[in-house]
Tab-separated table of C-alpha atoms and ligand atoms in Angstrom:
chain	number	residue	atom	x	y	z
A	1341	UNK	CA	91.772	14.050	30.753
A	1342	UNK	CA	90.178	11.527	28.669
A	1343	UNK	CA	91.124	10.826	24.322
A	1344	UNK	CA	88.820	10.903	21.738
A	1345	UNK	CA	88.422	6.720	22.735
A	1346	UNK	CA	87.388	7.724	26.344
A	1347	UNK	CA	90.919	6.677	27.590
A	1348	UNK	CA	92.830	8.493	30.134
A	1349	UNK	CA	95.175	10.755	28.480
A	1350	UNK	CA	98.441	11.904	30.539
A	1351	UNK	CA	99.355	15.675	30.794
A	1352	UNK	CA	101.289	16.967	28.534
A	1353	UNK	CA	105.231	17.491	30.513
A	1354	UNK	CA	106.047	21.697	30.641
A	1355	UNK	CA	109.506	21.027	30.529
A	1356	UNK	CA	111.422	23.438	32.639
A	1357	UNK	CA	114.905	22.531	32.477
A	1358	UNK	CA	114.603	22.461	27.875
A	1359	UNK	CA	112.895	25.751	28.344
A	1360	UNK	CA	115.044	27.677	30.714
A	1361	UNK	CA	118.391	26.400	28.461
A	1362	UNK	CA	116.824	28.256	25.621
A	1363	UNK	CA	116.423	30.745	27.670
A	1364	UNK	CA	120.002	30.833	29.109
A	1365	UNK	CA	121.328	30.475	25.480
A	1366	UNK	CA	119.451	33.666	24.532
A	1367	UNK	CA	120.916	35.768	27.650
A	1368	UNK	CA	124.366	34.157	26.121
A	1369	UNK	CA	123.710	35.496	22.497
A	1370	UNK	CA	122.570	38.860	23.667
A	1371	UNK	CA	125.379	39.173	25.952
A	1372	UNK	CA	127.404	38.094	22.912
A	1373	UNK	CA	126.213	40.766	21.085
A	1374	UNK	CA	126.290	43.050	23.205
A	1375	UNK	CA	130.035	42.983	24.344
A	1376	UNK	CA	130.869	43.052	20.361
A	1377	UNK	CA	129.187	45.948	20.649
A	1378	UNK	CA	131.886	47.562	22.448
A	1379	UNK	CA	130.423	47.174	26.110
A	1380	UNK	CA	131.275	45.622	29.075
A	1381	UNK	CA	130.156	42.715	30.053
A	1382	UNK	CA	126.791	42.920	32.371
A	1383	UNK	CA	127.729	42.622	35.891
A	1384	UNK	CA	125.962	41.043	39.110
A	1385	UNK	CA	127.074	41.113	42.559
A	1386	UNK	CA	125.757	38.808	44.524
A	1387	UNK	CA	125.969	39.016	48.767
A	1388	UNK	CA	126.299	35.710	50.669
A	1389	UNK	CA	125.737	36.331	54.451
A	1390	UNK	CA	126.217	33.084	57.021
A	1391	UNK	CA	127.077	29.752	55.930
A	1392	UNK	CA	123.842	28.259	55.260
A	1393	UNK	CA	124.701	25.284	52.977
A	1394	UNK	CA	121.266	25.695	50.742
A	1395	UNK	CA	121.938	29.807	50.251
A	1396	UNK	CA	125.724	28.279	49.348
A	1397	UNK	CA	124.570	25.792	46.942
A	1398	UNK	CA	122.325	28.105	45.447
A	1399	UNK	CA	124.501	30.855	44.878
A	1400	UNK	CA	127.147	28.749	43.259
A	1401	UNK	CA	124.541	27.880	40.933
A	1402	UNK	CA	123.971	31.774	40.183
A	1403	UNK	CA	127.753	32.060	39.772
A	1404	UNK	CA	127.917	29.574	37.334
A	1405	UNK	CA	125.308	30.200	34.907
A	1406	UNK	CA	126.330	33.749	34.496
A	1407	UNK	CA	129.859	32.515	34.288
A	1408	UNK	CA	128.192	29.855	31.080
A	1409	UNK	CA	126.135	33.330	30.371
A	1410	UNK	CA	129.094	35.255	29.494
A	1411	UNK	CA	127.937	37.723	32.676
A	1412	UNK	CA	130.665	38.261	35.365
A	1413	UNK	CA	129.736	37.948	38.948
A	1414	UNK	CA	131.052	38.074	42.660
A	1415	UNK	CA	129.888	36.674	45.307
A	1416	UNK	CA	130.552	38.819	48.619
A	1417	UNK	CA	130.430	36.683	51.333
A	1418	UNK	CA	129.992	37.766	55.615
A	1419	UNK	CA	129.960	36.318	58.435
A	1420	UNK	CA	126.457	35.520	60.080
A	1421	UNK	CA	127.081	38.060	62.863
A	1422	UNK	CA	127.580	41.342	60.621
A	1423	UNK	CA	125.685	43.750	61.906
A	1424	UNK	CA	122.916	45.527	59.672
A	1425	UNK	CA	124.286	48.841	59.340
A	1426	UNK	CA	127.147	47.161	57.959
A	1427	UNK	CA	125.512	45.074	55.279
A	1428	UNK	CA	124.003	47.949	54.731
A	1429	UNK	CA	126.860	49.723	54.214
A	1430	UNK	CA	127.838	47.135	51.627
A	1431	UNK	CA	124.810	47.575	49.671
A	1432	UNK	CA	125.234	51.162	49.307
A	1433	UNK	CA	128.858	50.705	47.991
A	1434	UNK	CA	127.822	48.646	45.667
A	1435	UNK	CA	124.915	50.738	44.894
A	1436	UNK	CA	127.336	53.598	43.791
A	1437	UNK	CA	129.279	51.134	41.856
A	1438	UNK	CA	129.251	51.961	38.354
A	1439	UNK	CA	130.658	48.659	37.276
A	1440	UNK	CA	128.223	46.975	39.074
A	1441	UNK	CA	124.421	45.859	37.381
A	1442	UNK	CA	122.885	44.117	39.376
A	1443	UNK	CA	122.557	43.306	43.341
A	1444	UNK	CA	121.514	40.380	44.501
A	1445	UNK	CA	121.110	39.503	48.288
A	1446	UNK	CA	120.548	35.845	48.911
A	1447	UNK	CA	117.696	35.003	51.734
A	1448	UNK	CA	117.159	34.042	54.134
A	1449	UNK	CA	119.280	36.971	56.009
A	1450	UNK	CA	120.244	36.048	59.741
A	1451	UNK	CA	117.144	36.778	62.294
A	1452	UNK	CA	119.139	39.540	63.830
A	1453	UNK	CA	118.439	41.975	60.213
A	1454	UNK	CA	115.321	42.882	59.113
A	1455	UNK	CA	115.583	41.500	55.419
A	1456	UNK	CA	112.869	44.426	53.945
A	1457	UNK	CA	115.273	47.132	55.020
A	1458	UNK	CA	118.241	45.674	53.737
A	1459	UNK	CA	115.995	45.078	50.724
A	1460	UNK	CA	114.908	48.753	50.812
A	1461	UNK	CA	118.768	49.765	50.333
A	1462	UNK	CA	119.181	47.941	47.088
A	1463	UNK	CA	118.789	50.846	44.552
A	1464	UNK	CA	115.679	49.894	42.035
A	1465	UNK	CA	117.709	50.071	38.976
A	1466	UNK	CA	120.017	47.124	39.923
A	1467	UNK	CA	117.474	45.397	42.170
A	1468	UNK	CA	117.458	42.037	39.883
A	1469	UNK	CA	115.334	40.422	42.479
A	1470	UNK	CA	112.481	42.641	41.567
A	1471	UNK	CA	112.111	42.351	45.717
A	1472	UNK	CA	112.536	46.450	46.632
A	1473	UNK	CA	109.132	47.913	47.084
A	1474	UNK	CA	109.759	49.970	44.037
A	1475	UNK	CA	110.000	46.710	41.423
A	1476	UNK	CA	106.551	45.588	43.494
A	1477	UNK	CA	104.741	48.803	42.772
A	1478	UNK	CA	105.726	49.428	39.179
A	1479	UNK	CA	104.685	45.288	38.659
A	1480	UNK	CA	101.343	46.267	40.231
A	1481	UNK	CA	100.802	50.062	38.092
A	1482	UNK	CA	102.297	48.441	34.720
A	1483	UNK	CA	105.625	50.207	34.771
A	1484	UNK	CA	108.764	49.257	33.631
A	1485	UNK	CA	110.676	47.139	36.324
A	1486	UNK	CA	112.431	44.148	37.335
A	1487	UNK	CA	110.142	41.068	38.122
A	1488	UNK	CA	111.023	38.353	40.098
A	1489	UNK	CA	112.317	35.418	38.681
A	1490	UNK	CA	110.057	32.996	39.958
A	1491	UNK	CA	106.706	34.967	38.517
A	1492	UNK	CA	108.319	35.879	35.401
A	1493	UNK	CA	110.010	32.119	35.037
A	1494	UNK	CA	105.925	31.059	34.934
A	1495	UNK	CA	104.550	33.388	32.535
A	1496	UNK	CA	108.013	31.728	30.612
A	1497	UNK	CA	106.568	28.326	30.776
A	1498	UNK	CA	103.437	29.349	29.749
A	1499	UNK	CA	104.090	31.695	27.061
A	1500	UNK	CA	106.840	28.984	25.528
A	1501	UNK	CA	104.803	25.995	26.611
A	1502	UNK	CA	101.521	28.119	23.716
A	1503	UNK	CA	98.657	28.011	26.649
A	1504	UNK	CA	96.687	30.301	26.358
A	1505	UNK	CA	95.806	33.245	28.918
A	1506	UNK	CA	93.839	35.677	27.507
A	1507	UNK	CA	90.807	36.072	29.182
A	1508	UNK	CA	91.117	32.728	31.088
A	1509	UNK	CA	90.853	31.860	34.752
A	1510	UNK	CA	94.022	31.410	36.948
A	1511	UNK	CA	93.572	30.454	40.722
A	1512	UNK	CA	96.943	31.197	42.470
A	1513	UNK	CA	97.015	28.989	45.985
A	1514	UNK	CA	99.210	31.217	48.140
A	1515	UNK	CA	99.518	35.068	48.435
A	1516	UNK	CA	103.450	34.879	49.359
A	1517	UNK	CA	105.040	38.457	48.445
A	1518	UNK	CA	108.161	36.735	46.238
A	1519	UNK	CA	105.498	34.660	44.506
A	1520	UNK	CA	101.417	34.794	44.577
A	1521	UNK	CA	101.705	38.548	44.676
A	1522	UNK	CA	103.576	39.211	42.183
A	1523	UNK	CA	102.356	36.680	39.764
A	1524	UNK	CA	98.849	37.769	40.375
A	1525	UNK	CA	99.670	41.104	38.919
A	1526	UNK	CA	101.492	39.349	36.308
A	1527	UNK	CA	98.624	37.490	34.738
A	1528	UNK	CA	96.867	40.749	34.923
A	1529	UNK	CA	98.463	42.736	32.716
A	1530	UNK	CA	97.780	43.539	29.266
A	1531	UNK	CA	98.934	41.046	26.738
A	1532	UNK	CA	98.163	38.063	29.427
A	1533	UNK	CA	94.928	38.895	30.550
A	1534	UNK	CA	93.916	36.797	32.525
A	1535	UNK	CA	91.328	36.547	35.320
A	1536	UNK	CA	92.860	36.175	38.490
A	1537	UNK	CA	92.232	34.579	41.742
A	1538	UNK	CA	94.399	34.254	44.681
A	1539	UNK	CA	93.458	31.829	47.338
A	1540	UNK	CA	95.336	30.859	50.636
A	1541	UNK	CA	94.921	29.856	54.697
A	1542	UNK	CA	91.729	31.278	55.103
A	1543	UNK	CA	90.046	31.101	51.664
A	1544	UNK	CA	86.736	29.361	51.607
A	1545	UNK	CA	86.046	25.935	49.427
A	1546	UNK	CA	89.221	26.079	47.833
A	1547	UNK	CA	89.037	23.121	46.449
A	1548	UNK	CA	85.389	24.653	44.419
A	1549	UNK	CA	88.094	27.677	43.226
A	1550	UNK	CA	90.898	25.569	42.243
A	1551	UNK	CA	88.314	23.445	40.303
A	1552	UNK	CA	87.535	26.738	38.201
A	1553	UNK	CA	91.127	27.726	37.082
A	1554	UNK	CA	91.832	27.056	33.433
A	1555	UNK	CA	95.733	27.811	35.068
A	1556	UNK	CA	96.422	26.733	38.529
A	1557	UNK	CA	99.634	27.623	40.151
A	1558	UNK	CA	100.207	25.942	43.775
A	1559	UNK	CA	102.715	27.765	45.595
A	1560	UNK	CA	102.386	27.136	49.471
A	1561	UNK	CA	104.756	24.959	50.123
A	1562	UNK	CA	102.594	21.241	51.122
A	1563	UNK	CA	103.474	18.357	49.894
A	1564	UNK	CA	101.078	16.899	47.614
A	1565	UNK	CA	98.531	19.345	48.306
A	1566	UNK	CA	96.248	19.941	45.026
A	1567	UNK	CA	94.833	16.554	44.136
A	1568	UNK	CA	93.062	15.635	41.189
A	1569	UNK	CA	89.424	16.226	42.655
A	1570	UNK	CA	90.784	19.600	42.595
A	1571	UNK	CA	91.995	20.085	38.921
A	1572	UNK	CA	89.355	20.534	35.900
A	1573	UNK	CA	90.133	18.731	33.243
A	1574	UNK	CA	92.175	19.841	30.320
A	1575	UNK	CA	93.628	22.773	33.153
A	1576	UNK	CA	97.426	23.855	33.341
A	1577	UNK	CA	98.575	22.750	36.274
A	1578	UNK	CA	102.166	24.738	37.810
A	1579	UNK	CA	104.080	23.406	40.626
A	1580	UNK	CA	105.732	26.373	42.474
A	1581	UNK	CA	106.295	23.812	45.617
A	1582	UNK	CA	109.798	22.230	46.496
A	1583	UNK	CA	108.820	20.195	49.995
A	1584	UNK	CA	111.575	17.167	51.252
A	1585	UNK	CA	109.910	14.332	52.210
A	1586	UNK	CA	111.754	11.283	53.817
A	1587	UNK	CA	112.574	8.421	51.546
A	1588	UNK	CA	114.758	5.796	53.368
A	1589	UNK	CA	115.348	4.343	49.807
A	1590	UNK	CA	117.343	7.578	48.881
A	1591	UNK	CA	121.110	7.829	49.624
A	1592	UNK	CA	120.346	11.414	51.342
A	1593	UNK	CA	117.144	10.346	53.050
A	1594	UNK	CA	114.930	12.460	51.003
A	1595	UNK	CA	113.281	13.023	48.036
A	1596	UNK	CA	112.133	16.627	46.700
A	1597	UNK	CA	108.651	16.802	45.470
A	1598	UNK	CA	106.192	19.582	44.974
A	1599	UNK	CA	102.673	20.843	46.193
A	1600	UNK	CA	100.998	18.608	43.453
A	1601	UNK	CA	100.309	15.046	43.975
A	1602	UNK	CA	102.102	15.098	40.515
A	1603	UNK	CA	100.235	11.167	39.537
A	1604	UNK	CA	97.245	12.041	40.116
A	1605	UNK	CA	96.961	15.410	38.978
A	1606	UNK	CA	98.234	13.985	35.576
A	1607	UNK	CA	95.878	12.243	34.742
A	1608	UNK	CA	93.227	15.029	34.689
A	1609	UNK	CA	95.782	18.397	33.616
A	1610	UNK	CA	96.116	19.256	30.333
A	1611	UNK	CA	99.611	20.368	31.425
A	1612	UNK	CA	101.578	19.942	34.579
A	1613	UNK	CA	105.063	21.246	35.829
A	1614	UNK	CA	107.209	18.315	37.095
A	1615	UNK	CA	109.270	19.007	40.397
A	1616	UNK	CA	111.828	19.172	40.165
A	1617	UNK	CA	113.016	20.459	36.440
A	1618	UNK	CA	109.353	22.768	36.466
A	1619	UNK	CA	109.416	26.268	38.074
A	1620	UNK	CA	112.729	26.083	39.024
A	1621	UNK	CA	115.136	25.649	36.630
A	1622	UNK	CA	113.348	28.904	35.195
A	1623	UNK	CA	114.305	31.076	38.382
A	1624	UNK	CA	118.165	31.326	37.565
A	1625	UNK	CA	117.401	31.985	33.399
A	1626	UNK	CA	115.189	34.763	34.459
A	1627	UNK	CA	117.719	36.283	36.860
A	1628	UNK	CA	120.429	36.363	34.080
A	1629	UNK	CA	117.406	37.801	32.115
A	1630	UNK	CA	116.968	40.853	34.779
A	1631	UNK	CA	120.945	41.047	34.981
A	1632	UNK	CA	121.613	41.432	31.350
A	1633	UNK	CA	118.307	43.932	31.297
A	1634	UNK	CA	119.681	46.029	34.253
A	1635	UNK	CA	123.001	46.272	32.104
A	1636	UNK	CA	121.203	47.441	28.980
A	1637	UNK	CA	118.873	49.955	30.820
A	1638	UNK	CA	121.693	51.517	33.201
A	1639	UNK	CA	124.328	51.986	29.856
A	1640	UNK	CA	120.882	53.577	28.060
A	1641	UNK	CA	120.500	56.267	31.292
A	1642	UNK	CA	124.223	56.644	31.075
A	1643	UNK	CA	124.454	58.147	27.907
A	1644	UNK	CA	120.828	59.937	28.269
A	1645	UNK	CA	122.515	62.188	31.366
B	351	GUN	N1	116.536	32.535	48.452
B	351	GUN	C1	115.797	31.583	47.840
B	351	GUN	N2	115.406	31.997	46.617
B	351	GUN	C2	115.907	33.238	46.457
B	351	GUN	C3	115.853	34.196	45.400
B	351	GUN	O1	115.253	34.000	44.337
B	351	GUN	N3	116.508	35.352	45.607
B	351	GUN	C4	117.174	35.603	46.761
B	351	GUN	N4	117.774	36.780	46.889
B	351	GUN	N5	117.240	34.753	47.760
B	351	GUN	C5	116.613	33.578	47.603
């Protein structure tokens, strides 16, 4: 973008990690308040199957921040080689848990179980995910439900970040089911508004849509994908993608970055996630969000029956 001077003018930063620790403190006060209140704390169970040391690392992440949350949580951990009908099984118990709030499966599952049905068995009201068809469907009619974190973390960064929506253009790049989807539905409701257009694989002169969005989320997982050719000026620009690409001057051999070619793209956005400390440090805030939600909702049922 250029100044008033005709100089190049940087994108403003959408801070991810500031925003999702005011988040995170909020959860904390609520659940503050709402154990003075004379309830339980909100509760999350969270199921760890294999011994995949991303899932791992993730979920210890989960753990924590409830833990700093004031939200208990377990993590239930099998061995790669349970058998469906057993994790099942699992699910159901904890489905007719009363303590419990909120499941949480963490995937990828093992290739031998079909992930949607063990989805499937999570019962809606603690599905914290917002993965079970039923969260999907109520997202897509305007229902009440649980959204997924990384869709709801967005709207987050916008909303807190004061770019506006209503009635402007956002081009999603990717039409994943935990992400494009979702958020596509997202923008559309009432109170966002926007105008929404999902491109992926097959879509024609992308580069002509992208070049159109006032918001433009890339979430398809290529490196450096959306270039500045691709970005009209002024535009917010999120960064969904977390690719590794090999950096011999790294101790681990890698660096992370996203599906934006994050200097170039700055100098034409108006705004721009960095990766990482964008999307994701949102993801966890929002699932203490849904947890602390799915506590609040299931005591308000409770004393309705
Ligand atoms: N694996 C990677 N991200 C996620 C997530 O948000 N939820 C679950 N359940 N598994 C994941």
């Amino acid at each position: 973008m250029l100044d008033d001077n005709g100089h190049a003018k940087l994108a403003k930063l959408i801070d991810g990690k500031a925003i999702s620790r005011a988040v995170r403190s909020e959860v904390a006060e609520e659940t503050q308040r709402w154990t003075q209140d004379g309830h339980r704390p909100p509760y999350l169970a969270v199921v760890l199957v294999g011994d995949d040391p991303a899932s791992a690392s993730y979920v210890r992440g989960k753990a924590r921040a409830c833990g700093e949350a004031g939200i208990n949580s377990d993590t239930i951990t099998r061995d790669t080689s349970i058998a469906q009908d057993e994790l099942i099984g699992l699910i159901s118990d904890l489905n007719d848990d009363d303590g419990v709030d909120g499941i949480l499966v963490q995937l990828p599952l093992p290739d031998h179980v079909d992930d949607d049905a063990v989805i499937r068995a999570i019962a809606p009201e603690k599905d914290v995910d917002g993965f079970h068809p039923a969260s999907a469907g109520a997202l897509m009619i305007g229902q009440p439900g649980f959204v997924s974190a990384t869709p709801a973390g967005i709207v987050e960064l916008l909303e807190r970040s004061e770019i506006e929506t209503r009635g402007k253009h956002a081009v999603i790049i990717g039409r994943s089911n935990i992400v494009g989807k979702p958020l596509a539905n997202l923008l559309l409701r009432r109170g966002i508004d926007c105008t929404v257009t999902v491109c992926h694989s097959r879509t024609q002169d992308l580069p002509g849509i992208a070049r159109q969005a006032d918001t433009l989320v890339a979430a398809i997982g290529r490196a450096g994908f959306v270039t500045a050719d691709m970005v009209k000026p002024g535009a917010a620009v999120i960064d969904v993608g977390i690719n590794r690409v090999d950096d011999s001057s790294r101790e681990r051999g890698y660096r992370l970055v996203g599906d934006v070619d994050f200097d170039g793209v700055s100098q034409v956005a108006g705004y721009i996630t960095p990766v990482p400390g964008g999307v994701g440090p949102m993801t966890i805030a929002m699932l203490l969000r849904n947890t602390l939600d799915a506590a609040r909702s299931r005591a308000q049922v409770a004393l309705a029956d």
